[in-house]
Short mmCIF file of C-alpha atoms and ligand atoms in Angstrom, two decimals:
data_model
loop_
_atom_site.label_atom_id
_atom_site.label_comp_id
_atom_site.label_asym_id
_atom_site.label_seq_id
_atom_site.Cartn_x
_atom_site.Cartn_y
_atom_site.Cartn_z
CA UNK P 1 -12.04 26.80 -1.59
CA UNK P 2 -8.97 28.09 -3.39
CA UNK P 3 -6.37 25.85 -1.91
CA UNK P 4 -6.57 22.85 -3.59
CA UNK P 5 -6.09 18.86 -2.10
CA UNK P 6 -4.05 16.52 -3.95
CA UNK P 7 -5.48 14.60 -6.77
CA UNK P 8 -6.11 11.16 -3.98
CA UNK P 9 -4.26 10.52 -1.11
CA UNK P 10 -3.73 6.78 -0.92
CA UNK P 11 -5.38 5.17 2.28
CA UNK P 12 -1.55 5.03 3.47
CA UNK P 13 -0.84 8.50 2.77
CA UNK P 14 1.16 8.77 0.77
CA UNK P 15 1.08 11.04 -2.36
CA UNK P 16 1.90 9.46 -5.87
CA UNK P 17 3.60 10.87 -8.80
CA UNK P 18 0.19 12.21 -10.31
CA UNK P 19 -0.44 14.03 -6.85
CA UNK P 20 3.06 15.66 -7.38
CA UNK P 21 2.00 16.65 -11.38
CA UNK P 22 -0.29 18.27 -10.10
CA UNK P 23 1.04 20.23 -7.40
CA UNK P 24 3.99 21.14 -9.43
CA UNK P 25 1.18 22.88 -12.32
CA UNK P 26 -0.31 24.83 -9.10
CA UNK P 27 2.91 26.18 -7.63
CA UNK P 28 3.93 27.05 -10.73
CA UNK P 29 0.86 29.08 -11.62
CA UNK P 30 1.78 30.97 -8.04
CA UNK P 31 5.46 31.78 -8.75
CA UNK P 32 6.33 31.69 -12.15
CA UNK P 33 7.00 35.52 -13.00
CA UNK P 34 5.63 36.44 -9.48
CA UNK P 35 7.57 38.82 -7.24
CA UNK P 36 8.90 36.57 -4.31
CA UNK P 37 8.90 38.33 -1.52
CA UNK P 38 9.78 36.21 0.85
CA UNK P 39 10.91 32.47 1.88
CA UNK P 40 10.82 31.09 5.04
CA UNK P 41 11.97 27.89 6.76
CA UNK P 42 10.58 28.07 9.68
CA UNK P 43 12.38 24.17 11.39
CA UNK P 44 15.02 24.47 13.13
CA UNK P 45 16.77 21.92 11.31
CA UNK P 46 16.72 24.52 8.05
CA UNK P 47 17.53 27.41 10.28
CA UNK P 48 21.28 27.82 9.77
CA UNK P 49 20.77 26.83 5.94
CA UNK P 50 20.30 30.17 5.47
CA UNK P 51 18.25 29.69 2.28
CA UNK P 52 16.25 32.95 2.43
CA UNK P 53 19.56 34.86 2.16
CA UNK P 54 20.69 32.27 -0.44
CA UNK P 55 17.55 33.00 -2.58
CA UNK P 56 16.18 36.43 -1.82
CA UNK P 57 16.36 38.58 -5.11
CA UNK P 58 15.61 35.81 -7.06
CA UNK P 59 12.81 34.58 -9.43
CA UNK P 60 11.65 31.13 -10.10
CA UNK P 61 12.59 29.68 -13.44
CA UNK P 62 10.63 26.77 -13.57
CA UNK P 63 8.56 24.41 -11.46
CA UNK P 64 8.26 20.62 -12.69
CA UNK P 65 8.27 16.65 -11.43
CA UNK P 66 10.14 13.58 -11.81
CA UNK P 67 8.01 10.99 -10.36
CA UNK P 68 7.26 11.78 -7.11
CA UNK P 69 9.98 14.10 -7.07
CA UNK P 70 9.44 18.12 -6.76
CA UNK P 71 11.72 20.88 -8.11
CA UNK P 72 11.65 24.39 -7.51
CA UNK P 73 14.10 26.30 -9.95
CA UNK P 74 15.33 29.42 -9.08
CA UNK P 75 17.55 32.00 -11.13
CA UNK P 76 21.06 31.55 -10.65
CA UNK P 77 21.42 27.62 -11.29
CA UNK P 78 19.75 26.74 -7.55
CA UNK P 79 16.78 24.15 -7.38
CA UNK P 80 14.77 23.38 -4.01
CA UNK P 81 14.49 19.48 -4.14
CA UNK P 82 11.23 17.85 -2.30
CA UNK P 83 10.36 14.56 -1.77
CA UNK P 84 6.68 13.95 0.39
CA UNK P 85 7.20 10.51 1.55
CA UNK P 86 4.62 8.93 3.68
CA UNK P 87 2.72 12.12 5.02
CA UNK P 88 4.09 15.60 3.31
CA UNK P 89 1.78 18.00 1.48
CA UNK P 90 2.40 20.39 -1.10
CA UNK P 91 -0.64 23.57 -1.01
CA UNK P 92 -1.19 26.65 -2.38
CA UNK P 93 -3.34 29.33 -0.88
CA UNK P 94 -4.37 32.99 -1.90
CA UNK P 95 -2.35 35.61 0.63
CA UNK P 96 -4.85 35.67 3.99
CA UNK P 97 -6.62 32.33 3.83
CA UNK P 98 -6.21 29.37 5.63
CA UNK P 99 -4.20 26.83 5.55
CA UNK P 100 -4.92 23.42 5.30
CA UNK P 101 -2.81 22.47 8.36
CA UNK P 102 -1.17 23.73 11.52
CA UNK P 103 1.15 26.78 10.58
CA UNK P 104 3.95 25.01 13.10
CA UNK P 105 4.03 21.97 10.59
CA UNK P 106 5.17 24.36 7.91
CA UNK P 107 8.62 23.21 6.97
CA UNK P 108 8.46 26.41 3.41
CA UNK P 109 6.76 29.10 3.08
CA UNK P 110 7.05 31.31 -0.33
CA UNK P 111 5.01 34.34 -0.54
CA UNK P 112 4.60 36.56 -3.59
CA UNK P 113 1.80 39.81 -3.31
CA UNK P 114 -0.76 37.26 -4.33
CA UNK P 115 -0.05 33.66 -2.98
CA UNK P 116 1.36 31.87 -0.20
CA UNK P 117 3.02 28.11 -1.58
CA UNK P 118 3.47 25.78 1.81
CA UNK P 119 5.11 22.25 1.98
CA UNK P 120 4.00 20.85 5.04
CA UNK P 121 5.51 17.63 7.09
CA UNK P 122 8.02 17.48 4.56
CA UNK P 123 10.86 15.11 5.22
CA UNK P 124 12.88 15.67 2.46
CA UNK P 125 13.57 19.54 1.59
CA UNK P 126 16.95 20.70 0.22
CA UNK P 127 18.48 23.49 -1.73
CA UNK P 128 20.85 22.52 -3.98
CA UNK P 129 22.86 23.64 -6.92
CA UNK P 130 21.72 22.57 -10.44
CA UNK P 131 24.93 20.25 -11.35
CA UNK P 132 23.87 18.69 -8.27
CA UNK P 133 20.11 17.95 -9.61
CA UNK P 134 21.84 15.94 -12.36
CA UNK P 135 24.37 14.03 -10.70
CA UNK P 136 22.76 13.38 -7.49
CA UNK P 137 23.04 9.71 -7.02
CA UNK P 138 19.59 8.82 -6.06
CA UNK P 139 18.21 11.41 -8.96
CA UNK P 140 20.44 10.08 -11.70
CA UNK P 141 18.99 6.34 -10.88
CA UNK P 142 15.45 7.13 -10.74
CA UNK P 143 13.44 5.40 -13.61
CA UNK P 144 11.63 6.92 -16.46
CA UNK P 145 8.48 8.86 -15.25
CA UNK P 146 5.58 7.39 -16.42
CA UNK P 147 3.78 10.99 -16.04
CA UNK P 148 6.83 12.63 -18.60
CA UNK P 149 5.40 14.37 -22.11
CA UNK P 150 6.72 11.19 -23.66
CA UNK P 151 6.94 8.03 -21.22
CA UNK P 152 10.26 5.99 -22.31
CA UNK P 153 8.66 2.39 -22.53
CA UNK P 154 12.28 0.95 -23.86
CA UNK P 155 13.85 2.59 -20.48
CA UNK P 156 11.20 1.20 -18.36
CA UNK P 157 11.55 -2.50 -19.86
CA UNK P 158 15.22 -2.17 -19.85
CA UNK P 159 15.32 -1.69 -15.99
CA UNK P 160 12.66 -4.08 -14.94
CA UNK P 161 14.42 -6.62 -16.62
CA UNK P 162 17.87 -5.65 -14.93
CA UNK P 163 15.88 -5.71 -11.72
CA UNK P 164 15.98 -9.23 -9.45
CA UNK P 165 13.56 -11.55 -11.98
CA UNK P 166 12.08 -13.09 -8.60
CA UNK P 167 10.93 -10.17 -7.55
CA UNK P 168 6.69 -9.61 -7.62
CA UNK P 169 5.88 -7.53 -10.38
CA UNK P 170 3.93 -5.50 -7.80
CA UNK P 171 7.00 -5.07 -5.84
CA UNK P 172 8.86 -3.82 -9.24
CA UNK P 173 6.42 -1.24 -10.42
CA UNK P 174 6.69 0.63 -7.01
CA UNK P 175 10.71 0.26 -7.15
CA UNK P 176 11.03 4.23 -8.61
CA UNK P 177 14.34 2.74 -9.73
CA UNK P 178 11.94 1.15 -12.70
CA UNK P 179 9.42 3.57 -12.61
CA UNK P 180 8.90 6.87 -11.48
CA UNK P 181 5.46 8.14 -10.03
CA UNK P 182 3.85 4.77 -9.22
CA UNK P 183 2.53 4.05 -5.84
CA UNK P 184 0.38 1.38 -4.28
CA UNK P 185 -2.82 3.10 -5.43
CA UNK P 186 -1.92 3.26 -9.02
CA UNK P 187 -0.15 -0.36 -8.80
CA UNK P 188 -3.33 -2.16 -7.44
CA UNK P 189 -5.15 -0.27 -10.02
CA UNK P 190 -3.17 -1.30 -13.12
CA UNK P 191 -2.47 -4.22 -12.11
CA UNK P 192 -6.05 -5.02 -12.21
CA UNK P 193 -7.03 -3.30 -15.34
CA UNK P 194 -4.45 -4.88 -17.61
CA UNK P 195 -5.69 -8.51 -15.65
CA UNK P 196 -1.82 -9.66 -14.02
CA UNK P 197 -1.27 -10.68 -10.54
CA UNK P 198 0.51 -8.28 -8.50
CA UNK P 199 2.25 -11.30 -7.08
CA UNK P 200 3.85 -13.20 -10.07
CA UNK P 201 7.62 -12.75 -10.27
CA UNK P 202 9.00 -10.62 -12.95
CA UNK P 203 10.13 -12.99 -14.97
CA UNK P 204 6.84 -14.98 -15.68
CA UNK P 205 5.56 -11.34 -17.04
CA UNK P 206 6.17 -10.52 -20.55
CA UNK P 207 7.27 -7.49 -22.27
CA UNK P 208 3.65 -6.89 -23.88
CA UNK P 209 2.10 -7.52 -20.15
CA UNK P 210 4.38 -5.12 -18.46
CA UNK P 211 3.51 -2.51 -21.34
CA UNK P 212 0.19 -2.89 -20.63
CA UNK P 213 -0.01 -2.51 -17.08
CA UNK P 214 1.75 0.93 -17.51
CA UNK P 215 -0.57 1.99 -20.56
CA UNK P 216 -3.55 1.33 -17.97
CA UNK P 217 -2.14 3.54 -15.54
CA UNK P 218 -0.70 6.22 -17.43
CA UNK P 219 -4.16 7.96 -18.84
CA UNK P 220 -6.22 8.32 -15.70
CA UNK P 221 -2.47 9.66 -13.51
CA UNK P 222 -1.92 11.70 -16.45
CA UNK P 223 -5.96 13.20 -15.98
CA UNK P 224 -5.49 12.87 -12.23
CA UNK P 225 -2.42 15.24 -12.63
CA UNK P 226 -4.18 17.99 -14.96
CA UNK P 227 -7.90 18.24 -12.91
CA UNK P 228 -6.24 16.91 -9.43
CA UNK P 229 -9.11 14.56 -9.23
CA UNK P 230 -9.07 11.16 -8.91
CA UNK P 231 -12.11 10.64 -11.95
CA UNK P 232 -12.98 6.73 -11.11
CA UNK P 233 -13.54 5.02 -7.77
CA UNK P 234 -10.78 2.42 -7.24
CA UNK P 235 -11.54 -0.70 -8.83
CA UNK P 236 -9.19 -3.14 -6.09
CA UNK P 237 -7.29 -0.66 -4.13
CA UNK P 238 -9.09 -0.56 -0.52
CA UNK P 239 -11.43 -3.07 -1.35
CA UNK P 240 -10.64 -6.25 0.87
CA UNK P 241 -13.36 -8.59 0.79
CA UNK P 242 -15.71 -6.62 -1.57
CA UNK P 243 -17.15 -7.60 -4.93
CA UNK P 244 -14.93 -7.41 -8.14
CA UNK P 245 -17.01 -5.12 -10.19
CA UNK P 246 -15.44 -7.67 -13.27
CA UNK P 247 -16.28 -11.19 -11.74
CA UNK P 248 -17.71 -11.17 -8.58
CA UNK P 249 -14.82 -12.66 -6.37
CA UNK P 250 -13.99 -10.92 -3.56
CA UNK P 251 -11.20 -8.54 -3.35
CA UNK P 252 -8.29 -10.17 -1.65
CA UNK P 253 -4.95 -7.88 0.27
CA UNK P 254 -2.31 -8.78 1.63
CA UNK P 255 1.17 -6.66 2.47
CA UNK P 256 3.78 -7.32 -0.03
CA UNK P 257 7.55 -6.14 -0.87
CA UNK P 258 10.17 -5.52 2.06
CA UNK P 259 7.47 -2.58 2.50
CA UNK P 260 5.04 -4.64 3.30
CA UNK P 261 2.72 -1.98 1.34
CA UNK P 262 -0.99 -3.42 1.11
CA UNK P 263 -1.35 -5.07 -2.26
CA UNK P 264 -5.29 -5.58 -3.28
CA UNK P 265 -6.29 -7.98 -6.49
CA UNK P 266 -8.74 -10.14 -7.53
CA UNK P 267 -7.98 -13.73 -7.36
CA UNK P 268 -10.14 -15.17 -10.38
CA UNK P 269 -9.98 -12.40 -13.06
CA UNK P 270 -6.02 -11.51 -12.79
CA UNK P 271 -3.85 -14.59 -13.19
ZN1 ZN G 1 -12.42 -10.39 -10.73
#
């Protein structure tokens, strides 16, 4: 199969920031010094955008992510901004296979001779000019990517401790905000490996135990990101009720944050 899945797709859906790593290195394989020959938008809602007029004649400059963020760059200073949320999909396919969903749930289409690039069910799809990229509000405030060349560990720190100290620590690493590229998977996950309790507040977790809970997730996201597999079985994450593989215990979940977002830990081996 030439299209390609995402690295994991959390039991809720949703797509985390190695997912988006990795779909960034695919598109960019398809379009980077590619002919584009065409760009389509085929919802309604796009329709008087007028962004294949905006961008025809154009190549793309770069493709790249910022958490769970997704940036097409195009010549002449405009970048298509994409955010998944919940349900979205980025895919690429060779020019006359299939796609892995319903052509009417297309909400892009960008075909060079060779490839066809798709975001489908995509909530959050916009074409805007590059000053914009860096002084869009919501942009400028997102936290330091934990999937970047070099993660910023001082930046990270520096936020979570501006963030509300009651808060959960589980609650904090999703907060993009903090952190960018983190979702529930990779939270349960980390959580677990560096032995803290999703649920103690923020201010009963040190510096060093913060640091490590990022250190545990960053290798297997960043490997997630590069082979767009998912190389371990979950450890916590979907697990209610089973066997820790550490201790025995069962695996306890419960919803958590204003999100309510599932939260899975052990009881006995993170304190
Ligand atoms: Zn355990």
């Amino acid at each position: 199969m030439a299209s390609f899945a995402p690295p994991h797709r959390t039991l809720e859906g949703m797509p985390e920031g190695d997912a988006i790593h990795h779909a960034a290195k695919r598109i960019g394989e398809a379009l980077l010094g590619a002919e584009i020959e065409s760009i389509e938008t085929p919802k309604p809602r796009h329709r008087l955008d007028r962004w294949p007029e905006r961008l025809a004649g154009r190549g793309v400059r770069a493709v790249d992510a910022h958490g769970k963020h997704l940036f097409i760059r195009f010549e002449g200073e405009l970048t298509l901004h994409s955010h998944l949320r919940m349900g979205g999909r980025w895919s690429v396919h060779r020019r006359g296979e299939r796609w892995g969903r319903a052509p009417r749930r297309a909400w892009l289409v960008i075909r060079t001779p060779a490839h066809e690039v798709v975001q489908f069910d995509g909530p959050v799809l916009e074409l805007m000019a590059d000053s914009r990229t860096r002084f869009d509000q919501a942009l400028a405030g997102l936290g330091p990517d934990l999937l970047a060349p070099r993660f910023d560990e001082d930046a990270f720190l520096r936020r979570l401790r501006e963030d509300d100290p009651t808060r959960t620590i589980g609650e904090a690493l999703l907060d993009q905000r903090n952190l960018a590229g983190v979702g529930n998977l990779w939270k349960a996950e980390a959580c677990f490996a560096a032995r803290v309790d999703p649920w103690r507040p923020v201010r009963d977790v040190s510096d060093s135990e913060a640091l490590r809970i990022v250190r545990e997730a960053r290798p297997p996201m960043l490997e997630a990101a590069r082979s767009g597999f998912q190389a371990r079985e979950p450890a916590v994450y979907g697990r209610r009720g089973l066997a820790c593989r550490r201790c025995g215990t069962p695996i306890r979940a419960r919803g958590q944050g204003d999100d309510n977002r599932t939260t899975y830990w052990c009881p006995s081996c993170q304190s």
